[in-house]
Coordinates of C-alpha atoms in Angstrom, one line a residue:
Chain D
M1 CA 37.1 -1.8 1.3
A2 CA 33.7 -0.5 0.7
L3 CA 31.2 -1.8 -1.8
Y4 CA 30.4 0.8 -4.5
I5 CA 26.9 1.0 -5.9
T6 CA 26.5 2.7 -9.2
G7 CA 23.9 3.1 -11.9
H8 CA 24.6 3.6 -15.6
K9 CA 26.3 6.4 -17.5
I10 CA 24.3 9.6 -18.0
P11 CA 22.4 8.8 -14.8
D12 CA 18.6 9.1 -14.7
S13 CA 16.4 9.2 -11.6
D14 CA 16.0 5.4 -11.5
S15 CA 19.8 4.8 -11.6
I16 CA 20.6 7.4 -8.9
C17 CA 17.7 6.5 -6.6
S18 CA 18.3 2.8 -6.9
A19 CA 22.0 3.3 -6.1
I20 CA 21.1 5.3 -3.0
A21 CA 18.5 2.7 -1.9
V22 CA 20.8 -0.4 -2.5
A23 CA 23.6 1.4 -0.6
Y24 CA 21.2 2.0 2.3
L25 CA 20.1 -1.7 2.3
K26 CA 23.6 -3.0 2.2
N27 CA 24.7 -0.8 5.0
T28 CA 21.8 -1.9 7.1
L29 CA 22.8 -5.5 6.4
G30 CA 26.3 -4.7 7.7
I31 CA 28.1 -4.3 4.4
E32 CA 29.8 -0.9 4.1
A33 CA 28.4 0.6 0.9
V34 CA 28.7 3.9 -0.9
A35 CA 26.3 5.2 -3.5
C36 CA 28.0 6.5 -6.6
K37 CA 27.1 8.2 -9.9
Q38 CA 29.0 8.1 -13.2
G39 CA 28.1 11.6 -14.3
D40 CA 26.1 14.7 -13.6
I41 CA 22.5 14.3 -12.4
N42 CA 19.6 15.8 -14.5
P43 CA 17.2 18.5 -13.3
E44 CA 14.5 16.0 -12.4
T45 CA 16.8 14.0 -10.2
R46 CA 18.0 17.1 -8.5
F47 CA 14.4 18.0 -7.7
I48 CA 13.8 14.6 -6.3
L49 CA 16.9 14.5 -4.1
E50 CA 16.3 18.1 -2.8
K51 CA 12.7 17.4 -2.1
F52 CA 13.5 14.4 0.2
G53 CA 16.8 15.8 1.6
F54 CA 19.4 13.6 0.0
D55 CA 22.9 14.6 -1.1
E56 CA 24.0 13.6 -4.6
P57 CA 26.0 10.3 -4.7
I58 CA 29.7 10.8 -5.1
T59 CA 31.0 10.8 -8.7
K60 CA 33.1 7.8 -9.4
T61 CA 34.0 6.6 -12.9
S62 CA 36.8 4.0 -12.3
Y63 CA 36.0 0.7 -10.5
A64 CA 39.0 -1.5 -11.2
R65 CA 39.6 -4.0 -8.3
C66 CA 36.6 -2.5 -6.5
D67 CA 33.7 -4.5 -5.1
T68 CA 30.9 -3.1 -7.3
F69 CA 27.1 -3.4 -7.5
I70 CA 25.5 -2.2 -10.7
T71 CA 22.0 -0.8 -10.9
D72 CA 19.6 -0.2 -13.8
T73 CA 21.8 -1.8 -16.6
T74 CA 23.8 -4.9 -17.6
D75 CA 25.0 -3.3 -20.8
L76 CA 28.8 -2.9 -21.0
A77 CA 28.4 0.3 -23.0
L78 CA 26.5 1.9 -20.0
C79 CA 28.7 0.4 -17.3
P80 CA 32.0 2.1 -16.2
D81 CA 34.7 1.7 -18.8
D82 CA 36.8 -0.6 -16.5
I83 CA 33.9 -2.7 -15.2
L84 CA 35.5 -5.9 -16.4
D85 CA 38.4 -5.3 -14.0
A86 CA 36.0 -4.7 -11.1
N87 CA 34.6 -7.4 -8.9
V88 CA 30.9 -7.2 -9.7
V89 CA 29.1 -8.8 -6.8
G90 CA 25.6 -7.8 -7.8
V91 CA 23.2 -6.2 -10.2
V92 CA 19.6 -5.0 -10.1
D93 CA 18.0 -4.2 -13.4
H94 CA 14.7 -4.2 -15.4
H95 CA 16.1 -4.2 -19.0
K96 CA 17.1 -7.1 -21.3
L97 CA 20.1 -9.1 -20.3
G98 CA 23.2 -7.2 -21.7
D99 CA 26.7 -8.2 -22.3
L100 CA 28.2 -7.6 -18.9
T101 CA 30.0 -10.7 -17.6
T102 CA 31.6 -11.4 -14.2
S103 CA 34.4 -13.6 -13.0
S104 CA 32.7 -14.7 -9.9
P105 CA 29.2 -15.8 -8.8
L106 CA 27.0 -12.8 -8.0
E107 CA 23.5 -11.8 -7.0
A108 CA 21.3 -10.6 -9.9
W109 CA 17.8 -9.2 -9.3
I110 CA 16.4 -8.7 -12.8
R111 CA 12.6 -8.5 -13.4
P112 CA 10.5 -7.4 -16.5
V113 CA 9.0 -4.5 -14.6
G114 CA 8.9 -0.7 -15.3
C115 CA 11.6 0.4 -12.9
S116 CA 14.7 -0.8 -11.0
N117 CA 13.4 0.7 -7.8
T118 CA 10.4 -1.6 -7.9
I119 CA 12.9 -4.5 -7.7
V120 CA 14.9 -2.7 -5.0
K121 CA 11.7 -2.6 -3.0
E122 CA 11.5 -6.4 -3.5
M123 CA 15.0 -6.7 -2.1
F124 CA 14.1 -4.7 1.1
D125 CA 11.0 -7.0 1.5
Y126 CA 13.2 -10.1 1.0
Y127 CA 15.6 -9.1 3.7
G128 CA 12.8 -7.7 6.0
V129 CA 14.5 -4.3 6.2
S130 CA 12.1 -1.4 6.6
I131 CA 12.4 1.6 4.3
P132 CA 12.9 5.0 5.8
K133 CA 10.4 7.7 4.9
N134 CA 12.7 9.9 2.8
L135 CA 14.1 6.9 1.0
A136 CA 10.6 5.7 0.1
G137 CA 10.0 9.2 -1.3
I138 CA 12.8 9.1 -3.8
M139 CA 12.0 5.4 -4.7
T140 CA 8.4 6.5 -5.4
C141 CA 9.6 9.3 -7.7
A142 CA 11.9 7.0 -9.6
I143 CA 9.1 4.6 -10.4
L144 CA 6.7 7.5 -11.4
S145 CA 9.4 8.8 -13.7
D146 CA 10.3 5.5 -15.3
T147 CA 6.7 4.4 -15.8
V148 CA 5.7 7.9 -17.0
I149 CA 3.2 8.1 -14.1
F150 CA 1.9 4.5 -14.9
K151 CA 1.2 5.4 -18.6
S152 CA 4.2 3.6 -20.1
P153 CA 3.6 0.1 -21.6
T154 CA 6.6 -1.0 -19.4
C155 CA 4.5 -0.3 -16.3
T156 CA 3.4 -3.5 -14.5
K157 CA 1.1 -4.3 -11.6
E158 CA 4.3 -4.7 -9.5
D159 CA 5.2 -1.1 -10.2
T160 CA 1.8 0.3 -9.2
K161 CA 1.8 -1.9 -6.1
A162 CA 5.3 -0.7 -5.2
V163 CA 4.3 3.0 -5.6
K164 CA 1.2 2.4 -3.4
E165 CA 3.3 0.9 -0.6
L166 CA 6.2 3.3 -0.9
A167 CA 4.0 6.4 -1.2
K168 CA 2.3 5.3 2.0
I169 CA 5.6 5.0 3.9
A170 CA 6.7 8.4 2.4
G171 CA 3.4 10.1 3.3
I172 CA 2.7 11.1 -0.3
D173 CA -1.1 11.4 -0.6
N174 CA -1.3 11.9 -4.3
P175 CA 1.6 10.2 -6.2
K176 CA 0.1 11.2 -9.6
E177 CA 0.2 14.8 -8.6
L178 CA 3.8 14.5 -7.5
G179 CA 4.5 12.8 -10.8
M180 CA 3.1 15.7 -12.8
E181 CA 5.1 18.2 -10.7
M182 CA 8.2 16.1 -11.5
F183 CA 7.5 16.0 -15.2
K184 CA 7.0 19.8 -15.3
I185 CA 10.6 20.1 -14.0
K186 CA 11.7 17.5 -16.5
S187 CA 10.1 19.5 -19.3
A188 CA 12.2 22.6 -18.5
V189 CA 14.5 23.3 -21.5
L190 CA 15.4 26.9 -20.9
G191 CA 18.9 27.4 -19.6
S192 CA 20.1 24.1 -21.2
S193 CA 22.2 24.0 -24.3
I194 CA 21.1 21.9 -27.3
R195 CA 23.8 19.3 -26.5
E196 CA 22.7 19.2 -22.9
L197 CA 19.2 18.4 -24.0
V198 CA 20.2 15.7 -26.4
M199 CA 22.4 14.1 -23.8
R200 CA 20.0 14.5 -20.9
D201 CA 18.8 10.9 -21.1
F202 CA 21.0 9.3 -23.8
K203 CA 22.0 5.7 -24.2
D204 CA 24.3 4.0 -26.7
F205 CA 23.3 0.5 -27.9
N206 CA 25.4 -2.1 -29.6
M207 CA 23.0 -3.7 -32.1
S208 CA 24.7 -6.7 -33.6
G209 CA 27.8 -4.6 -33.9
T210 CA 26.1 -1.4 -35.1
K211 CA 26.4 1.5 -32.7
V212 CA 23.1 3.4 -32.2
G213 CA 22.6 6.2 -29.8
I214 CA 19.1 7.1 -28.6
G215 CA 18.2 10.0 -26.4
Q216 CA 14.8 10.8 -25.0
L217 CA 13.1 14.0 -23.6
E218 CA 9.8 13.5 -21.9
V219 CA 7.7 16.6 -21.6
V220 CA 4.2 17.6 -20.8
D221 CA 3.8 19.7 -24.0
L222 CA 5.8 19.1 -27.2
S223 CA 5.3 22.6 -28.5
I224 CA 8.3 23.8 -26.4
F225 CA 10.5 22.2 -29.0
D226 CA 8.8 23.9 -32.0
N227 CA 11.7 26.4 -32.6
M228 CA 14.4 23.9 -31.7
K229 CA 14.1 20.9 -34.0
D230 CA 16.5 22.1 -36.7
E231 CA 19.2 22.7 -34.1
L232 CA 18.5 19.4 -32.4
L233 CA 18.7 17.6 -35.7
K234 CA 22.0 19.3 -36.5
D235 CA 23.4 18.3 -33.2
L236 CA 22.3 14.7 -33.7
E237 CA 24.3 14.7 -36.9
T238 CA 27.4 16.1 -35.2
L239 CA 27.0 13.6 -32.3
R240 CA 26.7 10.7 -34.8
V241 CA 29.9 11.6 -36.6
E242 CA 31.8 12.4 -33.4
G243 CA 30.9 9.0 -31.8
D244 CA 31.4 7.0 -35.0
R245 CA 27.7 5.9 -34.7
N246 CA 25.5 4.5 -37.4
S247 CA 22.5 6.4 -36.1
V248 CA 21.6 8.9 -33.5
L249 CA 17.9 9.2 -32.6
L250 CA 16.1 11.6 -30.2
L251 CA 12.6 10.8 -28.9
L252 CA 10.6 13.9 -28.1
T253 CA 7.9 12.3 -25.9
D254 CA 4.7 14.0 -25.1
I255 CA 3.4 12.3 -22.0
M256 CA -0.1 14.0 -22.3
K257 CA -0.7 13.2 -26.0
E258 CA 1.0 9.8 -25.3
G259 CA 3.3 9.6 -28.3
S260 CA 6.8 10.6 -29.5
E261 CA 8.3 12.6 -32.3
L262 CA 11.4 10.8 -33.5
L263 CA 14.3 13.0 -34.7
I264 CA 16.8 11.0 -36.8
S265 CA 20.3 11.2 -38.0
S266 CA 21.3 8.0 -39.7
L267 CA 23.7 6.6 -42.3
D268 CA 20.7 4.6 -43.5
I269 CA 17.4 6.2 -42.7
S270 CA 15.6 3.6 -44.6
K271 CA 16.5 1.1 -41.8
I272 CA 14.9 3.4 -39.2
E273 CA 11.8 3.8 -41.5
K274 CA 11.6 0.0 -41.8
A275 CA 11.9 -0.5 -38.1
F276 CA 8.7 1.6 -37.5
D277 CA 7.1 0.9 -40.9
K278 CA 6.7 4.6 -41.5
K279 CA 8.2 7.2 -43.8
S280 CA 10.2 10.1 -42.3
V281 CA 9.6 13.7 -43.3
D282 CA 12.6 16.0 -43.0
S283 CA 14.3 13.4 -40.8
K284 CA 11.3 13.3 -38.4
M285 CA 8.4 11.0 -37.8
W286 CA 5.5 10.9 -35.3
L287 CA 5.1 7.6 -33.4
D288 CA 1.7 7.4 -31.9
G289 CA 1.4 5.7 -28.5
V290 CA 5.2 5.4 -28.2
L291 CA 6.4 6.3 -24.7
S292 CA 9.0 3.7 -23.9
R293 CA 12.4 3.6 -25.6
K294 CA 13.1 0.2 -24.0
K295 CA 9.9 -1.6 -25.1
Q296 CA 8.7 0.4 -28.2
V297 CA 11.9 1.6 -29.9
V298 CA 15.0 -0.5 -29.1
P299 CA 13.5 -4.0 -30.0
F300 CA 12.4 -2.8 -33.5
L301 CA 15.7 -1.2 -34.2
E302 CA 17.5 -4.3 -33.0
K303 CA 15.5 -6.4 -35.5
V304 CA 16.4 -4.3 -38.5
F305 CA 20.1 -4.1 -37.5
K306 CA 20.3 -7.9 -37.0
Chain G
M1 CA 2.8 -21.9 -27.0
A2 CA 4.2 -23.4 -23.9
L3 CA 7.2 -22.1 -21.9
Y4 CA 10.2 -24.5 -22.2
I5 CA 12.5 -24.8 -19.1
T6 CA 15.9 -26.2 -19.7
G7 CA 19.2 -26.6 -17.8
H8 CA 22.6 -26.7 -19.4
K9 CA 24.3 -29.1 -21.9
I10 CA 25.5 -32.4 -20.3
P11 CA 22.8 -32.1 -17.6
D12 CA 23.6 -32.7 -14.0
S13 CA 21.1 -33.2 -11.2
D14 CA 20.9 -29.5 -10.4
S15 CA 20.0 -28.5 -14.0
I16 CA 17.4 -31.3 -14.4
C17 CA 15.8 -30.9 -11.0
S18 CA 15.7 -27.1 -11.3
A19 CA 14.0 -27.4 -14.7
I20 CA 11.4 -29.7 -13.2
A21 CA 10.8 -27.5 -10.2
V22 CA 10.6 -24.2 -12.2
A23 CA 8.2 -25.9 -14.7
Y24 CA 6.0 -27.0 -11.7
L25 CA 6.1 -23.5 -10.3
K26 CA 5.2 -21.8 -13.6
N27 CA 2.3 -24.3 -14.2
T28 CA 1.0 -23.5 -10.7
L29 CA 1.2 -19.8 -11.5
G30 CA -0.9 -20.4 -14.6
I31 CA 1.8 -20.5 -17.3
E32 CA 1.9 -23.7 -19.3
A33 CA 5.5 -24.9 -18.9
V34 CA 7.4 -28.0 -20.0
A35 CA 10.6 -29.2 -18.3
C36 CA 13.3 -30.1 -20.9
K37 CA 16.8 -31.5 -21.0
Q38 CA 19.5 -31.0 -23.6
G39 CA 21.1 -34.5 -23.3
D40 CA 21.1 -37.8 -21.4
I41 CA 20.9 -37.7 -17.7
N42 CA 23.6 -39.2 -15.5
P43 CA 23.3 -42.2 -13.2
E44 CA 23.0 -40.0 -10.1
T45 CA 20.1 -38.0 -11.6
R46 CA 18.4 -41.2 -12.7
F47 CA 18.6 -42.5 -9.1
I48 CA 17.1 -39.2 -7.8
L49 CA 14.2 -39.2 -10.3
E50 CA 13.4 -42.8 -9.8
K51 CA 13.5 -42.5 -6.0
F52 CA 10.9 -39.7 -6.0
G53 CA 8.8 -41.0 -8.9
F54 CA 9.6 -38.5 -11.6
D55 CA 9.8 -39.1 -15.4
E56 CA 12.8 -37.7 -17.2
P57 CA 12.2 -34.3 -18.8
I58 CA 11.7 -34.4 -22.6
T59 CA 14.9 -34.0 -24.7
K60 CA 14.8 -30.7 -26.6
T61 CA 17.9 -29.2 -28.2
S62 CA 16.4 -26.5 -30.5
Y63 CA 14.6 -23.4 -29.0
A64 CA 14.4 -20.9 -31.8
R65 CA 11.3 -18.7 -31.5
C66 CA 10.4 -20.6 -28.3
D67 CA 9.6 -18.9 -24.9
T68 CA 12.5 -20.3 -22.9
F69 CA 13.6 -20.3 -19.2
I70 CA 17.3 -21.3 -18.6
T71 CA 18.4 -22.9 -15.4
D72 CA 21.9 -23.4 -13.9
T73 CA 23.9 -21.4 -16.5
T74 CA 24.1 -18.1 -18.3
D75 CA 27.1 -19.3 -20.5
L76 CA 26.3 -19.4 -24.2
A77 CA 28.6 -22.4 -24.6
L78 CA 26.3 -24.4 -22.2
C79 CA 23.0 -23.1 -23.6
P80 CA 21.2 -24.6 -26.6
D81 CA 23.0 -23.7 -29.8
D82 CA 20.1 -21.5 -31.1
I83 CA 19.4 -19.8 -27.8
L84 CA 20.0 -16.3 -29.3
D85 CA 17.0 -17.0 -31.6
A86 CA 14.8 -18.0 -28.6
N87 CA 12.8 -15.6 -26.5
V88 CA 14.5 -16.1 -23.1
V89 CA 12.0 -14.9 -20.5
G90 CA 13.9 -16.0 -17.4
V91 CA 17.1 -17.5 -15.9
V92 CA 17.9 -19.0 -12.5
D93 CA 21.6 -19.6 -11.8
H94 CA 24.3 -19.6 -9.2
H95 CA 27.4 -19.2 -11.4
K96 CA 29.2 -16.1 -12.6
L97 CA 27.3 -14.0 -15.1
G98 CA 28.0 -15.5 -18.5
D99 CA 27.7 -14.1 -22.0
L100 CA 24.1 -14.9 -22.7
T101 CA 22.2 -11.8 -23.8
T102 CA 18.4 -11.4 -24.4
S103 CA 16.4 -9.1 -26.7
S104 CA 13.7 -8.4 -24.1
P105 CA 13.5 -7.7 -20.4
L106 CA 13.5 -10.9 -18.4
E107 CA 13.4 -12.3 -14.9
A108 CA 16.8 -13.3 -13.6
W109 CA 17.3 -15.0 -10.2
I110 CA 21.0 -15.3 -9.7
R111 CA 22.6 -15.8 -6.3
P112 CA 26.1 -16.6 -5.1
V113 CA 25.0 -19.9 -3.4
G114 CA 25.9 -23.5 -3.8
C115 CA 23.0 -24.7 -6.0
S116 CA 20.3 -23.4 -8.4
N117 CA 17.6 -25.4 -6.5
T118 CA 18.3 -23.2 -3.4
I119 CA 17.3 -20.2 -5.5
V120 CA 14.3 -22.1 -7.0
K121 CA 13.2 -22.6 -3.3
E122 CA 13.4 -18.8 -2.9
M123 CA 11.2 -18.4 -6.0
F124 CA 8.5 -20.7 -4.5
D125 CA 8.7 -18.7 -1.2
Y126 CA 8.4 -15.4 -3.2
Y127 CA 5.2 -16.5 -4.9
G128 CA 3.9 -18.3 -1.8
V129 CA 3.5 -21.6 -3.7
S130 CA 3.9 -24.7 -1.6
I131 CA 6.3 -27.4 -2.7
P132 CA 4.9 -30.9 -3.1
K133 CA 6.6 -33.7 -1.1
N134 CA 8.2 -35.5 -4.1
L135 CA 9.4 -32.2 -5.7
A136 CA 11.0 -31.2 -2.4
G137 CA 12.8 -34.6 -2.5
I138 CA 14.6 -34.0 -5.8
M139 CA 15.4 -30.4 -4.9
T140 CA 17.0 -31.7 -1.6
C141 CA 19.1 -34.2 -3.6
A142 CA 20.2 -31.6 -6.1
I143 CA 21.5 -29.3 -3.3
L144 CA 23.2 -32.2 -1.6
S145 CA 24.9 -33.1 -4.9
D146 CA 26.1 -29.6 -5.8
T147 CA 27.3 -28.8 -2.3
V148 CA 29.0 -32.2 -1.9
I149 CA 26.9 -32.8 1.1
F150 CA 27.7 -29.3 2.5
K151 CA 31.4 -29.9 2.2
S152 CA 32.1 -27.7 -0.9
P153 CA 33.4 -24.2 -0.3
T154 CA 30.5 -23.1 -2.5
C155 CA 28.0 -24.2 0.2
T156 CA 26.3 -21.3 1.9
K157 CA 24.0 -21.0 4.9
E158 CA 21.2 -20.5 2.4
D159 CA 21.9 -23.9 1.0
T160 CA 21.9 -25.7 4.4
K161 CA 18.7 -23.8 5.3
A162 CA 17.0 -24.8 2.1
V163 CA 17.9 -28.5 2.6
K164 CA 16.6 -28.3 6.1
E165 CA 13.3 -27.0 5.0
L166 CA 13.0 -29.1 1.8
A167 CA 14.0 -32.3 3.6
K168 CA 11.3 -31.6 6.2
I169 CA 8.6 -31.3 3.4
A170 CA 10.0 -34.4 1.7
G171 CA 10.1 -36.5 4.9
I172 CA 13.8 -37.1 4.7
D173 CA 15.0 -37.7 8.2
N174 CA 18.7 -37.8 7.5
P175 CA 19.8 -35.8 4.4
K176 CA 23.5 -36.5 4.9
E177 CA 22.8 -40.3 4.7
L178 CA 20.8 -39.8 1.5
G179 CA 23.7 -37.7 0.2
M180 CA 26.1 -40.6 0.8
E181 CA 23.8 -43.0 -0.8
M182 CA 23.7 -40.7 -3.8
F183 CA 27.4 -40.3 -4.0
K184 CA 27.8 -44.0 -4.0
I185 CA 25.7 -44.2 -7.1
K186 CA 27.7 -41.3 -8.5
S187 CA 30.9 -43.2 -7.8
A188 CA 29.8 -46.2 -10.0
V189 CA 32.2 -46.4 -13.0
L190 CA 31.6 -50.0 -14.0
G191 CA 29.6 -50.3 -17.2
S192 CA 30.6 -46.9 -18.4
S193 CA 33.1 -46.3 -21.2
I194 CA 36.1 -44.1 -20.7
R195 CA 34.5 -41.4 -22.8
E196 CA 31.2 -41.6 -20.9
L197 CA 33.2 -41.0 -17.7
V198 CA 35.1 -38.0 -19.0
M199 CA 31.8 -36.5 -20.4
R200 CA 29.6 -37.3 -17.4
D201 CA 29.9 -33.8 -15.9
F202 CA 31.9 -31.9 -18.6
K203 CA 31.8 -28.2 -19.3
D204 CA 33.5 -26.1 -22.0
F205 CA 34.7 -22.6 -20.9
N206 CA 35.6 -19.7 -23.1
M207 CA 38.5 -18.1 -21.2
S208 CA 39.3 -14.8 -22.9
G209 CA 39.0 -16.6 -26.3
T210 CA 40.8 -19.8 -25.2
K211 CA 38.6 -23.0 -25.2
V212 CA 39.1 -25.1 -22.0
G213 CA 37.1 -28.2 -21.2
I214 CA 36.8 -29.3 -17.6
G215 CA 35.2 -32.6 -16.5
Q216 CA 34.7 -33.7 -12.9
L217 CA 34.0 -37.1 -11.3
E218 CA 33.1 -37.0 -7.7
V219 CA 33.5 -40.3 -5.9
V220 CA 33.7 -41.6 -2.3
D221 CA 37.0 -43.4 -2.9
L222 CA 39.5 -42.4 -5.6
S223 CA 41.2 -45.8 -5.7
I224 CA 38.5 -47.0 -8.2
F225 CA 40.4 -44.9 -10.8
D226 CA 43.8 -46.5 -10.1
N227 CA 43.9 -48.7 -13.2
M228 CA 42.1 -46.2 -15.4
K229 CA 44.2 -43.0 -15.3
D230 CA 46.3 -43.8 -18.4
E231 CA 43.2 -44.4 -20.5
L232 CA 41.5 -41.3 -19.1
L233 CA 44.5 -39.2 -19.9
K234 CA 44.6 -40.6 -23.5
D235 CA 41.0 -39.8 -24.0
L236 CA 41.4 -36.2 -22.7
E237 CA 44.1 -35.8 -25.4
T238 CA 41.7 -37.1 -28.1
L239 CA 38.9 -34.9 -26.8
R240 CA 41.2 -31.8 -26.8
V241 CA 42.2 -32.4 -30.4
E242 CA 38.7 -33.3 -31.6
G243 CA 37.2 -30.1 -30.1
D244 CA 40.0 -27.8 -31.0
R245 CA 40.5 -27.0 -27.3
N246 CA 43.6 -25.6 -25.8
S247 CA 43.2 -27.8 -22.7
V248 CA 41.1 -30.5 -21.4
L249 CA 41.1 -31.2 -17.6
L250 CA 39.5 -33.9 -15.5
L251 CA 39.0 -33.5 -11.8
L252 CA 38.9 -36.8 -9.9
T253 CA 37.4 -35.6 -6.7
D254 CA 37.5 -37.6 -3.5
I255 CA 34.7 -36.3 -1.4
M256 CA 35.9 -38.2 1.7
K257 CA 39.6 -37.1 1.5
E258 CA 38.3 -33.7 0.4
G259 CA 40.6 -33.1 -2.5
S260 CA 41.0 -33.7 -6.3
E261 CA 43.5 -35.3 -8.6
L262 CA 43.7 -33.2 -11.7
L263 CA 44.4 -35.0 -15.0
I264 CA 45.7 -32.7 -17.7
S265 CA 45.9 -32.6 -21.5
S266 CA 47.1 -29.1 -22.6
L267 CA 48.9 -27.3 -25.4
D268 CA 50.6 -25.4 -22.6
I269 CA 50.8 -27.4 -19.3
S270 CA 53.0 -24.7 -17.7
K271 CA 49.9 -22.4 -17.7
I272 CA 47.9 -25.0 -15.8
E273 CA 50.8 -25.5 -13.4
K274 CA 51.0 -21.7 -12.9
A275 CA 47.3 -21.5 -12.2
F276 CA 47.6 -23.9 -9.2
D277 CA 51.2 -23.0 -8.4
K278 CA 52.1 -26.7 -8.5
K279 CA 54.2 -29.0 -10.7
S280 CA 52.5 -31.8 -12.6
V281 CA 53.9 -35.3 -12.6
D282 CA 53.0 -37.4 -15.6
S283 CA 50.2 -34.9 -16.5
K284 CA 48.6 -35.3 -13.1
M285 CA 48.6 -33.2 -9.9
W286 CA 46.9 -33.5 -6.5
L287 CA 44.9 -30.5 -5.3
D288 CA 44.4 -30.7 -1.6
G289 CA 41.0 -29.3 -0.4
V290 CA 39.7 -28.7 -4.0
L291 CA 36.1 -29.9 -4.3
S292 CA 34.6 -27.1 -6.4
R293 CA 35.3 -26.6 -10.2
K294 CA 33.4 -23.3 -10.1
K295 CA 35.2 -21.8 -7.1
Q296 CA 38.5 -23.5 -6.8
V297 CA 39.5 -24.3 -10.4
V298 CA 37.8 -22.1 -13.0
P299 CA 38.8 -18.7 -11.5
F300 CA 42.5 -19.6 -11.4
L301 CA 42.5 -20.9 -15.0
E302 CA 40.7 -17.7 -16.1
K303 CA 43.5 -15.7 -14.5
V304 CA 46.3 -17.4 -16.4
F305 CA 44.4 -17.4 -19.7
K306 CA 43.6 -13.7 -19.4

């Protein structure tokens, strides 16, 4: 039986590209492996896969009794629903240690870096397996995406080093330029419904028993949302009630201005205000310098919900 | 503030030696680090530390607000009681992924190998830090202990390779001979109380909400327990009631005959019998070929308590 490699629910470029890369590595090491996804890919990821000639991973949502390798999360809420019935043999991740548990010893490659693909690069180096040109291309893009072209506070020297080495293999002369091209694709909102925008990069968090959903849209110019915020806020409210969540937040991140506008639907907005020590105006607040959900948003919310 | 490195409760040689080794590595990398222990060391570990000229790590049981690195476990039950209030920056382990969670991204080095020190060796190699002779000595001993001198089914080619390289650095010509010397120390029961013997290598497990304690004594000749089994069984019963456990088991492992006698105190001994598909006689059963608690005992109990 093959080993299935999958990233988290509502896949982003890091989770898709890391699944493809780990599957390639395992196959090269003689372990039959299949890259999977848990849901539809976003426009940015589609751009990346098309640019370097990759098919989308297969969609697979049930993993019971399957040998499984998880990329880019160890949170049960983001893993397949039946993951505790799977045989999880490995994980690679760059987030805090979540509540996934396993019934057997496993390999876990977790590092406090900006992107899972940076760690997957380390895995290739460890095994002495060379990375094909096109694979290096999608790994480069994933790191540029997760680190917001090196601007995110989550970006480490390991990430910039990995991009340098991978871009060289991929023959990418100017990674920053490629990053900007990618973020322009990512900024496209035309043709997407309001719900599609909210869900494009959405994660549910269990904060000491409180369910908080946080979406993020990273764009090169925030003004494209100017006529959309009321609709977005209304949909956050709907989503909060539908999913029995305490709060649903949406980060509208301007990667050029380097900050985020936070849209809020919450049963207790004072908690959100306390987390960021800032008053909201019409359920919105500007967070200067905030680019990273993981490092600049989640920890402060976790503190107030503790 | 220094980084504190600690292994699990009721420390064994792997958890003590890995804490010392990780502390050395971190200090070499410029991070002030202190090796700690959560309780008294056992006679085998004392022998190892004395042989290679190491002091015992300091005893530290509270880690709230401390930068902390955990070795040889990710189970909350085996971590310091206040570990969720600590800032866990790293773990190294070779067991199944437990229920420890963190509030920040961390480094996790987890591999399905026979000993945490094998993975610590990998960490030194990753950073290109050379291992001093005496440190290589205690790391060798820890691997020989955890893999029962390579006999345990948990032993992998990574473990034998690590011992080969570490023993060379340490100037140990015959690791197996050193292993036997160590297991003779480990076999010593004279001078220890019954409770001390039961607790020497004891771990509590949370099996789907059921508390099961499992001790293990590895000896070169099981006959030393011949006149002790009634007393041991009686103490298992006391320990079970005291700790509000469903079951307390003690593995008396004969590393030469390569098998274990299981002593049982349980609220439901039929579950234990079902786990090993074997009838008990006077609360005892012989498990042929069983050397590893982790690989040959815990998974089968977890299955029946699910």
